[in-house]
Amino acid sequence: MDGELVPWEQAKVHVTVNALHYGTAVFEGIRGYSQNEEIYVFRLRDHLKRLVESAKIVMFNNPYTVEQLQDAVIKTIRANGYRSNVYIRPIIYAGENIMSLNARELPIRASIIVFPLEKFFDKTGLRVCVSSWRRLPDTSMPPRAKAAANYLNSILASTEAKMMGYDEALLLDHQGYVSEGAGENLFLVKNEVLATPPISSSILEGITRDTVIKIASDQGFRVVERQISRTELYTADELFFSGTAAEITPIVEVDGRRIGDGAAGPVTSKLSKLYHNIVRGLEPRYKEWLTPVYGSK
Ligand code: PY5
């Protein structure tokens, strides 16, 4: 917390922090994977770069560099002595000041939270619906910034979907094209070609999305970033979500239409297995994406 290691119970903030009132915070979700007593943090630098970029979009006076944050993440995991799979949540937020809406004059604080996490979705295939809420447009709230305030959009959509008995929401962008899930990017597979909405469809530029594009291409699949219409979802061979928390999660139903044969398809399964091995350091070719916590630095 602001450069100090603080016991969990004492890691508190005051009710007057600006972030509580206006959602003035930017954050990251990162995973560390356990393998042979080591923890490998997946694409740590890329996540922290995005964090610093989010702070820049919001105009925070962010004093922290990617290098400082990287050291702090490693230190925090080590201090806890974790050897299991962990989730890492760095957050840079506006501190005590209730009345100001000027990001330049707000005190900026930072914390790194680490806790054990296994699966995010407890199902192997998700039933989703297209939300009645649209994904927020870059002209109002930039989805490129992983900003706390943006997540009201996600919470409205996800809550609605769960109230209706679905596992997750899929949001359309302001033009009516498919954007992304409440906290995941989307991939569609048709005739062995992968498609995913472009960054202009109001998505968060997901690091798992980037990983999927890279590893699927390396496997010889064609991957295209293009606008996707709602009804294309219904006739897809396979659909899956990508995200740090979600990892690669198959979608087996959209708006009551069964996708493929109602279970994870072959392309999704292949990429999911590969991803599982890459993040655990079992694929030497992708080792540069991993930061070992306890081993050689
Ligand atoms: N889109 C949104 C809106 C997200 O919140 C996330 C990540 C993604 C896409 C996927 O991005 P990445 O692949 O870089 O993780 N969501 C957070 C996560 O840790 C969870 C938020 C509740 O996965």
PDB file of C-alpha atoms and ligand atoms in Angstrom:
ATOM      1  CA  MET A   1       0.000   0.000   0.000  1.00  0.00           C
ATOM      2  CA  ASP A   2       1.707   3.218  -1.193  1.00  0.00           C
ATOM      3  CA  GLY A   3       5.052   1.452  -1.093  1.00  0.00           C
ATOM      4  CA  GLU A   4       4.651  -0.358   2.259  1.00  0.00           C
ATOM      5  CA  LEU A   5       3.800  -3.978   3.040  1.00  0.00           C
ATOM      6  CA  VAL A   6       0.660  -3.843   5.185  1.00  0.00           C
ATOM      7  CA  PRO A   7      -1.143  -6.754   6.953  1.00  0.00           C
ATOM      8  CA  TRP A   8      -4.430  -7.654   5.187  1.00  0.00           C
ATOM      9  CA  GLU A   9      -6.686  -6.384   8.046  1.00  0.00           C
ATOM     10  CA  GLN A  10      -4.926  -3.029   8.139  1.00  0.00           C
ATOM     11  CA  ALA A  11      -5.101  -2.398   4.386  1.00  0.00           C
ATOM     12  CA  LYS A  12      -7.914   0.176   4.681  1.00  0.00           C
ATOM     13  CA  VAL A  13      -8.895   3.506   3.110  1.00  0.00           C
ATOM     14  CA  HIS A  14     -10.982   6.412   4.383  1.00  0.00           C
ATOM     15  CA  VAL A  15     -14.602   7.019   3.263  1.00  0.00           C
ATOM     16  CA  THR A  16     -13.546  10.336   1.719  1.00  0.00           C
ATOM     17  CA  VAL A  17     -11.355   8.800  -0.989  1.00  0.00           C
ATOM     18  CA  ASN A  18     -12.376  10.247  -4.343  1.00  0.00           C
ATOM     19  CA  ALA A  19     -12.295   6.757  -5.904  1.00  0.00           C
ATOM     20  CA  LEU A  20     -15.163   5.594  -3.694  1.00  0.00           C
ATOM     21  CA  HIS A  21     -17.374   8.504  -4.747  1.00  0.00           C
ATOM     22  CA  TYR A  22     -16.554   8.753  -8.461  1.00  0.00           C
ATOM     23  CA  GLY A  23     -14.881   5.482  -9.449  1.00  0.00           C
ATOM     24  CA  THR A  24     -11.596   7.300 -10.038  1.00  0.00           C
ATOM     25  CA  ALA A  25      -9.352   4.249 -10.076  1.00  0.00           C
ATOM     26  CA  VAL A  26      -7.534   2.183 -12.688  1.00  0.00           C
ATOM     27  CA  PHE A  27      -6.600  -1.403 -12.050  1.00  0.00           C
ATOM     28  CA  GLU A  28      -5.296  -4.669 -13.449  1.00  0.00           C
ATOM     29  CA  GLY A  29      -6.145  -8.330 -13.089  1.00  0.00           C
ATOM     30  CA  ILE A  30      -3.102 -10.573 -13.406  1.00  0.00           C
ATOM     31  CA  ARG A  31      -2.604 -14.246 -12.676  1.00  0.00           C
ATOM     32  CA  GLY A  32       0.302 -16.167 -11.214  1.00  0.00           C
ATOM     33  CA  TYR A  33       0.379 -19.911 -11.911  1.00  0.00           C
ATOM     34  CA  SER A  34       1.910 -22.500  -9.622  1.00  0.00           C
ATOM     35  CA  GLN A  35       4.243 -25.112 -11.078  1.00  0.00           C
ATOM     36  CA  ASN A  36       6.869 -27.173  -9.163  1.00  0.00           C
ATOM     37  CA  GLU A  37       6.963 -24.816  -6.153  1.00  0.00           C
ATOM     38  CA  GLU A  38       7.473 -21.841  -8.481  1.00  0.00           C
ATOM     39  CA  ILE A  39       4.910 -19.204  -9.410  1.00  0.00           C
ATOM     40  CA  TYR A  40       4.974 -17.821 -12.924  1.00  0.00           C
ATOM     41  CA  VAL A  41       3.287 -14.466 -13.374  1.00  0.00           C
ATOM     42  CA  PHE A  42       1.751 -14.273 -16.836  1.00  0.00           C
ATOM     43  CA  ARG A  43       2.603 -11.242 -19.003  1.00  0.00           C
ATOM     44  CA  LEU A  44       3.288  -9.080 -15.948  1.00  0.00           C
ATOM     45  CA  ARG A  45       4.990  -6.298 -17.889  1.00  0.00           C
ATOM     46  CA  ASP A  46       2.182  -6.068 -20.437  1.00  0.00           C
ATOM     47  CA  HIS A  47      -0.430  -5.786 -17.684  1.00  0.00           C
ATOM     48  CA  LEU A  48       1.526  -3.082 -15.859  1.00  0.00           C
ATOM     49  CA  LYS A  49       2.076  -1.177 -19.089  1.00  0.00           C
ATOM     50  CA  ARG A  50      -1.685  -1.181 -19.607  1.00  0.00           C
ATOM     51  CA  LEU A  51      -2.141   0.002 -15.999  1.00  0.00           C
ATOM     52  CA  VAL A  52       0.192   2.957 -16.520  1.00  0.00           C
ATOM     53  CA  GLU A  53      -1.551   3.737 -19.823  1.00  0.00           C
ATOM     54  CA  SER A  54      -4.969   3.639 -18.118  1.00  0.00           C
ATOM     55  CA  ALA A  55      -3.657   6.144 -15.536  1.00  0.00           C
ATOM     56  CA  LYS A  56      -2.431   8.332 -18.394  1.00  0.00           C
ATOM     57  CA  ILE A  57      -5.847   8.320 -20.113  1.00  0.00           C
ATOM     58  CA  VAL A  58      -7.535   9.364 -16.858  1.00  0.00           C
ATOM     59  CA  MET A  59      -4.844  12.079 -16.321  1.00  0.00           C
ATOM     60  CA  PHE A  60      -3.723  10.839 -12.933  1.00  0.00           C
ATOM     61  CA  ASN A  61      -0.464  12.241 -11.549  1.00  0.00           C
ATOM     62  CA  ASN A  62       0.834   8.696 -11.404  1.00  0.00           C
ATOM     63  CA  PRO A  63       4.303   8.585  -9.882  1.00  0.00           C
ATOM     64  CA  TYR A  64       4.803   4.842 -10.454  1.00  0.00           C
ATOM     65  CA  THR A  65       6.761   3.317 -13.322  1.00  0.00           C
ATOM     66  CA  VAL A  66       6.228  -0.126 -14.819  1.00  0.00           C
ATOM     67  CA  GLU A  67       9.566  -1.216 -13.292  1.00  0.00           C
ATOM     68  CA  GLN A  68       8.605  -0.075  -9.778  1.00  0.00           C
ATOM     69  CA  LEU A  69       5.215  -1.764 -10.020  1.00  0.00           C
ATOM     70  CA  GLN A  70       6.814  -4.944 -11.338  1.00  0.00           C
ATOM     71  CA  ASP A  71       9.195  -5.124  -8.355  1.00  0.00           C
ATOM     72  CA  ALA A  72       6.323  -4.387  -5.974  1.00  0.00           C
ATOM     73  CA  VAL A  73       4.170  -7.209  -7.392  1.00  0.00           C
ATOM     74  CA  ILE A  74       6.987  -9.741  -6.972  1.00  0.00           C
ATOM     75  CA  LYS A  75       7.720  -8.463  -3.446  1.00  0.00           C
ATOM     76  CA  THR A  76       4.066  -8.735  -2.427  1.00  0.00           C
ATOM     77  CA  ILE A  77       3.724 -12.344  -3.596  1.00  0.00           C
ATOM     78  CA  ARG A  78       7.006 -13.294  -1.902  1.00  0.00           C
ATOM     79  CA  ALA A  79       6.005 -11.601   1.364  1.00  0.00           C
ATOM     80  CA  ASN A  80       2.881 -13.765   1.450  1.00  0.00           C
ATOM     81  CA  GLY A  81       4.875 -16.887   0.620  1.00  0.00           C
ATOM     82  CA  TYR A  82       2.237 -18.083  -1.839  1.00  0.00           C
ATOM     83  CA  ARG A  83       2.990 -21.269  -3.803  1.00  0.00           C
ATOM     84  CA  SER A  84      -0.529 -21.771  -5.181  1.00  0.00           C
ATOM     85  CA  ASN A  85      -2.294 -20.095  -8.132  1.00  0.00           C
ATOM     86  CA  VAL A  86      -2.817 -16.439  -7.319  1.00  0.00           C
ATOM     87  CA  TYR A  87      -4.713 -13.456  -8.637  1.00  0.00           C
ATOM     88  CA  ILE A  88      -2.943 -10.109  -8.512  1.00  0.00           C
ATOM     89  CA  ARG A  89      -4.934  -6.886  -8.408  1.00  0.00           C
ATOM     90  CA  PRO A  90      -2.861  -3.693  -8.606  1.00  0.00           C
ATOM     91  CA  ILE A  91      -4.976  -0.542  -8.257  1.00  0.00           C
ATOM     92  CA  ILE A  92      -4.022   3.114  -8.698  1.00  0.00           C
ATOM     93  CA  TYR A  93      -6.692   5.396  -7.310  1.00  0.00           C
ATOM     94  CA  ALA A  94      -7.579   8.943  -6.343  1.00  0.00           C
ATOM     95  CA  GLY A  95      -7.268   9.494  -2.597  1.00  0.00           C
ATOM     96  CA  GLU A  96      -8.941  11.723  -0.035  1.00  0.00           C
ATOM     97  CA  ASN A  97     -10.804  14.593  -1.703  1.00  0.00           C
ATOM     98  CA  ILE A  98     -14.581  14.492  -1.972  1.00  0.00           C
ATOM     99  CA  MET A  99     -15.363  17.598  -4.010  1.00  0.00           C
ATOM    100  CA  SER A 100     -12.845  17.725  -6.848  1.00  0.00           C
ATOM    101  CA  LEU A 101     -13.528  16.414 -10.345  1.00  0.00           C
ATOM    102  CA  ASN A 102     -10.100  17.515 -11.575  1.00  0.00           C
ATOM    103  CA  ALA A 103      -7.892  14.454 -11.887  1.00  0.00           C
ATOM    104  CA  ARG A 104      -4.756  16.655 -11.998  1.00  0.00           C
ATOM    105  CA  GLU A 105      -5.225  17.874  -8.434  1.00  0.00           C
ATOM    106  CA  LEU A 106      -6.155  14.574  -6.810  1.00  0.00           C
ATOM    107  CA  PRO A 107      -3.696  12.713  -4.565  1.00  0.00           C
ATOM    108  CA  ILE A 108      -2.810   9.425  -6.231  1.00  0.00           C
ATOM    109  CA  ARG A 109      -2.417   6.242  -4.234  1.00  0.00           C
ATOM    110  CA  ALA A 110      -1.613   2.668  -5.170  1.00  0.00           C
ATOM    111  CA  SER A 111      -2.061  -0.797  -3.745  1.00  0.00           C
ATOM    112  CA  ILE A 112      -1.237  -4.306  -4.857  1.00  0.00           C
ATOM    113  CA  ILE A 113      -3.542  -7.038  -3.590  1.00  0.00           C
ATOM    114  CA  VAL A 114      -2.693 -10.735  -3.978  1.00  0.00           C
ATOM    115  CA  PHE A 115      -4.879 -13.704  -3.085  1.00  0.00           C
ATOM    116  CA  PRO A 116      -5.253 -17.381  -4.084  1.00  0.00           C
ATOM    117  CA  LEU A 117      -7.611 -17.998  -7.011  1.00  0.00           C
ATOM    118  CA  GLU A 118      -8.411 -21.113  -9.009  1.00  0.00           C
ATOM    119  CA  LYS A 119     -11.258 -21.132 -11.556  1.00  0.00           C
ATOM    120  CA  PHE A 120     -13.323 -17.966 -12.097  1.00  0.00           C
ATOM    121  CA  PHE A 121     -16.294 -19.677 -13.790  1.00  0.00           C
ATOM    122  CA  ASP A 122     -17.368 -22.873 -12.047  1.00  0.00           C
ATOM    123  CA  LYS A 123     -18.854 -24.317 -15.265  1.00  0.00           C
ATOM    124  CA  THR A 124     -17.118 -25.872 -18.247  1.00  0.00           C
ATOM    125  CA  GLY A 125     -19.481 -24.263 -20.788  1.00  0.00           C
ATOM    126  CA  LEU A 126     -21.363 -20.997 -20.350  1.00  0.00           C
ATOM    127  CA  ARG A 127     -24.889 -20.002 -21.277  1.00  0.00           C
ATOM    128  CA  VAL A 128     -24.886 -16.309 -22.185  1.00  0.00           C
ATOM    129  CA  CYS A 129     -27.354 -13.693 -23.409  1.00  0.00           C
ATOM    130  CA  VAL A 130     -26.972 -10.503 -25.382  1.00  0.00           C
ATOM    131  CA  SER A 131     -27.437  -7.733 -22.843  1.00  0.00           C
ATOM    132  CA  SER A 132     -30.023  -4.984 -23.059  1.00  0.00           C
ATOM    133  CA  TRP A 133     -27.145  -2.697 -21.959  1.00  0.00           C
ATOM    134  CA  ARG A 134     -24.726  -1.443 -24.626  1.00  0.00           C
ATOM    135  CA  ARG A 135     -20.958  -1.434 -24.064  1.00  0.00           C
ATOM    136  CA  LEU A 136     -19.864   2.101 -23.259  1.00  0.00           C
ATOM    137  CA  PRO A 137     -18.437   4.047 -26.223  1.00  0.00           C
ATOM    138  CA  ASP A 138     -14.970   5.596 -26.359  1.00  0.00           C
ATOM    139  CA  THR A 139     -16.652   8.987 -26.866  1.00  0.00           C
ATOM    140  CA  SER A 140     -18.111   8.844 -23.323  1.00  0.00           C
ATOM    141  CA  MET A 141     -16.134   6.394 -21.194  1.00  0.00           C
ATOM    142  CA  PRO A 142     -13.021   4.912 -22.762  1.00  0.00           C
ATOM    143  CA  PRO A 143     -13.133   1.089 -22.512  1.00  0.00           C
ATOM    144  CA  ARG A 144      -9.401   1.102 -23.390  1.00  0.00           C
ATOM    145  CA  ALA A 145      -8.761   2.395 -19.866  1.00  0.00           C
ATOM    146  CA  LYS A 146      -9.259  -0.374 -17.338  1.00  0.00           C
ATOM    147  CA  ALA A 147     -11.002   2.134 -15.091  1.00  0.00           C
ATOM    148  CA  ALA A 148     -13.140   1.260 -12.078  1.00  0.00           C
ATOM    149  CA  ALA A 149     -16.001   3.544 -13.201  1.00  0.00           C
ATOM    150  CA  ASN A 150     -16.345   1.580 -16.463  1.00  0.00           C
ATOM    151  CA  TYR A 151     -17.330  -1.485 -14.468  1.00  0.00           C
ATOM    152  CA  LEU A 152     -20.755  -0.100 -13.623  1.00  0.00           C
ATOM    153  CA  ASN A 153     -21.535  -0.910 -17.274  1.00  0.00           C
ATOM    154  CA  SER A 154     -20.269  -4.474 -16.711  1.00  0.00           C
ATOM    155  CA  ILE A 155     -22.115  -4.852 -13.416  1.00  0.00           C
ATOM    156  CA  LEU A 156     -25.447  -3.723 -14.910  1.00  0.00           C
ATOM    157  CA  ALA A 157     -25.053  -6.244 -17.740  1.00  0.00           C
ATOM    158  CA  SER A 158     -23.749  -9.151 -15.673  1.00  0.00           C
ATOM    159  CA  THR A 159     -26.348  -8.719 -12.921  1.00  0.00           C
ATOM    160  CA  GLU A 160     -29.167  -8.607 -15.458  1.00  0.00           C
ATOM    161  CA  ALA A 161     -27.861 -11.750 -17.184  1.00  0.00           C
ATOM    162  CA  LYS A 162     -27.543 -13.662 -13.901  1.00  0.00           C
ATOM    163  CA  MET A 163     -31.011 -12.545 -12.757  1.00  0.00           C
ATOM    164  CA  MET A 164     -32.372 -14.071 -15.950  1.00  0.00           C
ATOM    165  CA  GLY A 165     -30.586 -17.351 -15.247  1.00  0.00           C
ATOM    166  CA  TYR A 166     -27.630 -16.951 -17.639  1.00  0.00           C
ATOM    167  CA  ASP A 167     -23.968 -17.312 -16.657  1.00  0.00           C
ATOM    168  CA  GLU A 168     -22.697 -14.103 -18.246  1.00  0.00           C
ATOM    169  CA  ALA A 169     -23.682 -11.156 -20.461  1.00  0.00           C
ATOM    170  CA  LEU A 170     -22.449 -10.334 -23.940  1.00  0.00           C
ATOM    171  CA  LEU A 171     -22.610  -6.648 -24.815  1.00  0.00           C
ATOM    172  CA  LEU A 172     -23.104  -5.007 -28.204  1.00  0.00           C
ATOM    173  CA  ASP A 173     -21.255  -1.772 -29.008  1.00  0.00           C
ATOM    174  CA  HIS A 174     -22.996   1.554 -29.744  1.00  0.00           C
ATOM    175  CA  GLN A 175     -23.294   0.563 -33.428  1.00  0.00           C
ATOM    176  CA  GLY A 176     -24.933  -2.747 -32.600  1.00  0.00           C
ATOM    177  CA  TYR A 177     -21.949  -4.983 -33.332  1.00  0.00           C
ATOM    178  CA  VAL A 178     -20.730  -7.555 -30.831  1.00  0.00           C
ATOM    179  CA  SER A 179     -18.291  -6.009 -28.349  1.00  0.00           C
ATOM    180  CA  GLU A 180     -17.323  -8.254 -25.425  1.00  0.00           C
ATOM    181  CA  GLY A 181     -18.483  -9.928 -22.231  1.00  0.00           C
ATOM    182  CA  ALA A 182     -18.845  -8.045 -18.935  1.00  0.00           C
ATOM    183  CA  GLY A 183     -15.243  -8.946 -18.072  1.00  0.00           C
ATOM    184  CA  GLU A 184     -14.000 -11.026 -21.009  1.00  0.00           C
ATOM    185  CA  ASN A 185     -13.189 -10.702 -24.703  1.00  0.00           C
ATOM    186  CA  LEU A 186     -14.991 -12.870 -27.233  1.00  0.00           C
ATOM    187  CA  PHE A 187     -13.819 -15.202 -29.993  1.00  0.00           C
ATOM    188  CA  LEU A 188     -15.954 -16.856 -32.661  1.00  0.00           C
ATOM    189  CA  VAL A 189     -14.872 -19.900 -34.681  1.00  0.00           C
ATOM    190  CA  LYS A 190     -16.471 -20.629 -38.067  1.00  0.00           C
ATOM    191  CA  ASN A 191     -14.991 -23.123 -40.555  1.00  0.00           C
ATOM    192  CA  GLU A 192     -11.749 -23.198 -38.515  1.00  0.00           C
ATOM    193  CA  VAL A 193     -11.270 -19.412 -38.868  1.00  0.00           C
ATOM    194  CA  LEU A 194     -11.183 -17.360 -35.660  1.00  0.00           C
ATOM    195  CA  ALA A 195     -12.817 -13.938 -35.513  1.00  0.00           C
ATOM    196  CA  THR A 196     -12.795 -11.417 -32.667  1.00  0.00           C
ATOM    197  CA  PRO A 197     -14.240  -7.886 -32.484  1.00  0.00           C
ATOM    198  CA  PRO A 198     -11.747  -5.101 -33.353  1.00  0.00           C
ATOM    199  CA  ILE A 199     -10.515  -2.610 -30.756  1.00  0.00           C
ATOM    200  CA  SER A 200     -12.888  -0.048 -32.339  1.00  0.00           C
ATOM    201  CA  SER A 201     -15.857  -2.140 -31.078  1.00  0.00           C
ATOM    202  CA  SER A 202     -15.494  -0.635 -27.567  1.00  0.00           C
ATOM    203  CA  ILE A 203     -13.513  -3.518 -26.111  1.00  0.00           C
ATOM    204  CA  LEU A 204     -10.799  -3.627 -23.500  1.00  0.00           C
ATOM    205  CA  GLU A 205      -7.667  -4.603 -25.416  1.00  0.00           C
ATOM    206  CA  GLY A 206      -7.324  -7.875 -23.574  1.00  0.00           C
ATOM    207  CA  ILE A 207      -3.933  -9.415 -22.957  1.00  0.00           C
ATOM    208  CA  THR A 208      -5.455 -12.898 -23.127  1.00  0.00           C
ATOM    209  CA  ARG A 209      -7.077 -11.834 -26.429  1.00  0.00           C
ATOM    210  CA  ASP A 210      -3.634 -10.886 -27.722  1.00  0.00           C
ATOM    211  CA  THR A 211      -2.266 -14.208 -26.426  1.00  0.00           C
ATOM    212  CA  VAL A 212      -5.016 -16.168 -28.213  1.00  0.00           C
ATOM    213  CA  ILE A 213      -4.388 -14.303 -31.485  1.00  0.00           C
ATOM    214  CA  LYS A 214      -0.685 -15.158 -31.242  1.00  0.00           C
ATOM    215  CA  ILE A 215      -0.956 -18.818 -30.245  1.00  0.00           C
ATOM    216  CA  ALA A 216      -3.832 -19.589 -32.644  1.00  0.00           C
ATOM    217  CA  SER A 217      -1.824 -18.062 -35.508  1.00  0.00           C
ATOM    218  CA  ASP A 218       1.215 -20.108 -34.443  1.00  0.00           C
ATOM    219  CA  GLN A 219      -1.015 -23.200 -34.634  1.00  0.00           C
ATOM    220  CA  GLY A 220      -1.790 -22.348 -38.256  1.00  0.00           C
ATOM    221  CA  PHE A 221      -5.269 -20.902 -37.740  1.00  0.00           C
ATOM    222  CA  ARG A 222      -6.393 -17.771 -39.569  1.00  0.00           C
ATOM    223  CA  VAL A 223      -7.409 -15.114 -37.049  1.00  0.00           C
ATOM    224  CA  VAL A 224      -9.276 -11.968 -38.091  1.00  0.00           C
ATOM    225  CA  GLU A 225     -10.208  -8.885 -36.104  1.00  0.00           C
ATOM    226  CA  ARG A 226     -13.473  -7.619 -37.581  1.00  0.00           C
ATOM    227  CA  GLN A 227     -16.939  -6.372 -36.714  1.00  0.00           C
ATOM    228  CA  ILE A 228     -19.280  -9.222 -35.779  1.00  0.00           C
ATOM    229  CA  SER A 229     -23.070  -9.055 -36.107  1.00  0.00           C
ATOM    230  CA  ARG A 230     -25.303 -10.472 -33.392  1.00  0.00           C
ATOM    231  CA  THR A 231     -26.794 -13.238 -35.552  1.00  0.00           C
ATOM    232  CA  GLU A 232     -23.321 -14.517 -36.478  1.00  0.00           C
ATOM    233  CA  LEU A 233     -23.108 -15.676 -32.884  1.00  0.00           C
ATOM    234  CA  TYR A 234     -26.073 -17.997 -33.413  1.00  0.00           C
ATOM    235  CA  THR A 235     -24.501 -19.822 -36.359  1.00  0.00           C
ATOM    236  CA  ALA A 236     -20.941 -20.033 -35.031  1.00  0.00           C
ATOM    237  CA  ASP A 237     -19.240 -23.431 -34.817  1.00  0.00           C
ATOM    238  CA  GLU A 238     -17.639 -22.412 -31.529  1.00  0.00           C
ATOM    239  CA  LEU A 239     -17.579 -19.398 -29.221  1.00  0.00           C
ATOM    240  CA  PHE A 240     -15.338 -18.718 -26.275  1.00  0.00           C
ATOM    241  CA  PHE A 241     -14.426 -15.992 -23.810  1.00  0.00           C
ATOM    242  CA  SER A 242     -10.837 -14.969 -23.112  1.00  0.00           C
ATOM    243  CA  GLY A 243      -9.621 -13.116 -20.056  1.00  0.00           C
ATOM    244  CA  THR A 244      -7.203 -13.273 -17.176  1.00  0.00           C
ATOM    245  CA  ALA A 245      -9.876 -14.418 -14.737  1.00  0.00           C
ATOM    246  CA  ALA A 246     -11.944 -16.362 -17.315  1.00  0.00           C
ATOM    247  CA  GLU A 247      -8.855 -17.816 -19.074  1.00  0.00           C
ATOM    248  CA  ILE A 248     -10.353 -19.604 -22.125  1.00  0.00           C
ATOM    249  CA  THR A 249     -13.972 -20.505 -21.315  1.00  0.00           C
ATOM    250  CA  PRO A 250     -16.292 -22.115 -23.894  1.00  0.00           C
ATOM    251  CA  ILE A 251     -19.729 -20.611 -24.529  1.00  0.00           C
ATOM    252  CA  VAL A 252     -22.290 -23.323 -25.309  1.00  0.00           C
ATOM    253  CA  GLU A 253     -25.466 -21.272 -25.668  1.00  0.00           C
ATOM    254  CA  VAL A 254     -26.383 -17.714 -26.745  1.00  0.00           C
ATOM    255  CA  ASP A 255     -29.931 -16.336 -26.369  1.00  0.00           C
ATOM    256  CA  GLY A 256     -31.302 -19.871 -26.186  1.00  0.00           C
ATOM    257  CA  ARG A 257     -29.471 -21.069 -29.323  1.00  0.00           C
ATOM    258  CA  ARG A 258     -27.128 -23.993 -28.791  1.00  0.00           C
ATOM    259  CA  ILE A 259     -23.610 -23.407 -30.144  1.00  0.00           C
ATOM    260  CA  GLY A 260     -21.999 -26.326 -31.983  1.00  0.00           C
ATOM    261  CA  ASP A 261     -22.998 -29.528 -30.230  1.00  0.00           C
ATOM    262  CA  GLY A 262     -23.408 -27.839 -26.852  1.00  0.00           C
ATOM    263  CA  ALA A 263     -19.936 -28.627 -25.495  1.00  0.00           C
ATOM    264  CA  ALA A 264     -16.447 -27.142 -25.973  1.00  0.00           C
ATOM    265  CA  GLY A 265     -15.491 -27.461 -29.648  1.00  0.00           C
ATOM    266  CA  PRO A 266     -12.165 -28.814 -30.975  1.00  0.00           C
ATOM    267  CA  VAL A 267     -10.514 -25.439 -31.659  1.00  0.00           C
ATOM    268  CA  THR A 268     -11.487 -24.063 -28.241  1.00  0.00           C
ATOM    269  CA  SER A 269     -10.267 -27.246 -26.519  1.00  0.00           C
ATOM    270  CA  LYS A 270      -6.959 -27.193 -28.350  1.00  0.00           C
ATOM    271  CA  LEU A 271      -6.273 -23.529 -27.529  1.00  0.00           C
ATOM    272  CA  SER A 272      -7.437 -23.951 -23.953  1.00  0.00           C
ATOM    273  CA  LYS A 273      -5.023 -26.840 -23.340  1.00  0.00           C
ATOM    274  CA  LEU A 274      -2.179 -24.941 -24.940  1.00  0.00           C
ATOM    275  CA  TYR A 275      -2.941 -21.853 -22.834  1.00  0.00           C
ATOM    276  CA  HIS A 276      -3.048 -23.997 -19.695  1.00  0.00           C
ATOM    277  CA  ASN A 277       0.453 -25.281 -20.437  1.00  0.00           C
ATOM    278  CA  ILE A 278       1.926 -21.956 -21.572  1.00  0.00           C
ATOM    279  CA  VAL A 279       0.996 -20.116 -18.356  1.00  0.00           C
ATOM    280  CA  ARG A 280       2.581 -22.898 -16.279  1.00  0.00           C
ATOM    281  CA  GLY A 281       5.900 -22.738 -18.089  1.00  0.00           C
ATOM    282  CA  LEU A 282       5.414 -26.033 -19.923  1.00  0.00           C
ATOM    283  CA  GLU A 283       5.853 -24.527 -23.405  1.00  0.00           C
ATOM    284  CA  PRO A 284       9.459 -23.291 -23.785  1.00  0.00           C
ATOM    285  CA  ARG A 285       8.543 -21.316 -26.904  1.00  0.00           C
ATOM    286  CA  TYR A 286       6.446 -18.868 -24.869  1.00  0.00           C
ATOM    287  CA  LYS A 287       8.690 -18.571 -21.788  1.00  0.00           C
ATOM    288  CA  GLU A 288       9.325 -14.880 -22.379  1.00  0.00           C
ATOM    289  CA  TRP A 289       5.736 -14.230 -21.229  1.00  0.00           C
ATOM    290  CA  LEU A 290       6.499 -15.559 -17.744  1.00  0.00           C
ATOM    291  CA  THR A 291       8.065 -13.906 -14.703  1.00  0.00           C
ATOM    292  CA  PRO A 292       9.161 -16.426 -12.045  1.00  0.00           C
ATOM    293  CA  VAL A 293       8.494 -15.106  -8.536  1.00  0.00           C
ATOM    294  CA  TYR A 294      11.022 -17.078  -6.503  1.00  0.00           C
ATOM    295  CA  GLY A 295      13.550 -18.246  -9.094  1.00  0.00           C
ATOM    296  CA  SER A 296      16.179 -16.469 -11.122  1.00  0.00           C
ATOM    297  CA  LYS A 297      15.262 -12.858 -11.786  1.00  0.00           C
TER     298      LYS A 297
HETATM  299  N1  PY5 B   1     -12.821  -7.093 -21.164  1.00  0.00           N
HETATM  300  C1  PY5 B   1     -13.128  -6.631 -19.936  1.00  0.00           C
HETATM  301  C2  PY5 B   1     -14.224  -5.657 -19.780  1.00  0.00           C
HETATM  302  C3  PY5 B   1     -12.387  -7.077 -18.826  1.00  0.00           C
HETATM  303  O1  PY5 B   1     -12.674  -6.619 -17.616  1.00  0.00           O
HETATM  304  C4  PY5 B   1     -11.354  -8.029 -19.007  1.00  0.00           C
HETATM  305  C5  PY5 B   1     -10.577  -8.537 -17.836  1.00  0.00           C
HETATM  306  C6  PY5 B   1     -11.087  -8.481 -20.316  1.00  0.00           C
HETATM  307  C7  PY5 B   1     -11.839  -7.984 -21.364  1.00  0.00           C
HETATM  308  C8  PY5 B   1      -9.961  -9.430 -20.609  1.00  0.00           C
HETATM  309  O2  PY5 B   1      -8.733  -8.760 -20.489  1.00  0.00           O
HETATM  310  P1  PY5 B   1      -7.396  -9.537 -20.113  1.00  0.00           P
HETATM  311  O3  PY5 B   1      -7.287 -10.662 -21.059  1.00  0.00           O
HETATM  312  O4  PY5 B   1      -6.324  -8.524 -20.316  1.00  0.00           O
HETATM  313  O5  PY5 B   1      -7.527  -9.993 -18.714  1.00  0.00           O
HETATM  314  N2  PY5 B   1     -11.331  -8.661 -16.654  1.00  0.00           N
HETATM  315  C9  PY5 B   1     -10.745  -8.880 -15.350  1.00  0.00           C
HETATM  316  C10 PY5 B   1      -9.814 -10.085 -15.308  1.00  0.00           C
HETATM  317  O6  PY5 B   1      -8.958 -10.107 -14.427  1.00  0.00           O
HETATM  318  C11 PY5 B   1     -11.830  -9.173 -14.345  1.00  0.00           C
HETATM  319  C12 PY5 B   1     -12.750  -8.074 -14.031  1.00  0.00           C
HETATM  320  C13 PY5 B   1     -13.840  -8.490 -13.092  1.00  0.00           C
HETATM  321  O7  PY5 B   1      -9.980 -11.020 -16.098  1.00  0.00           O
END
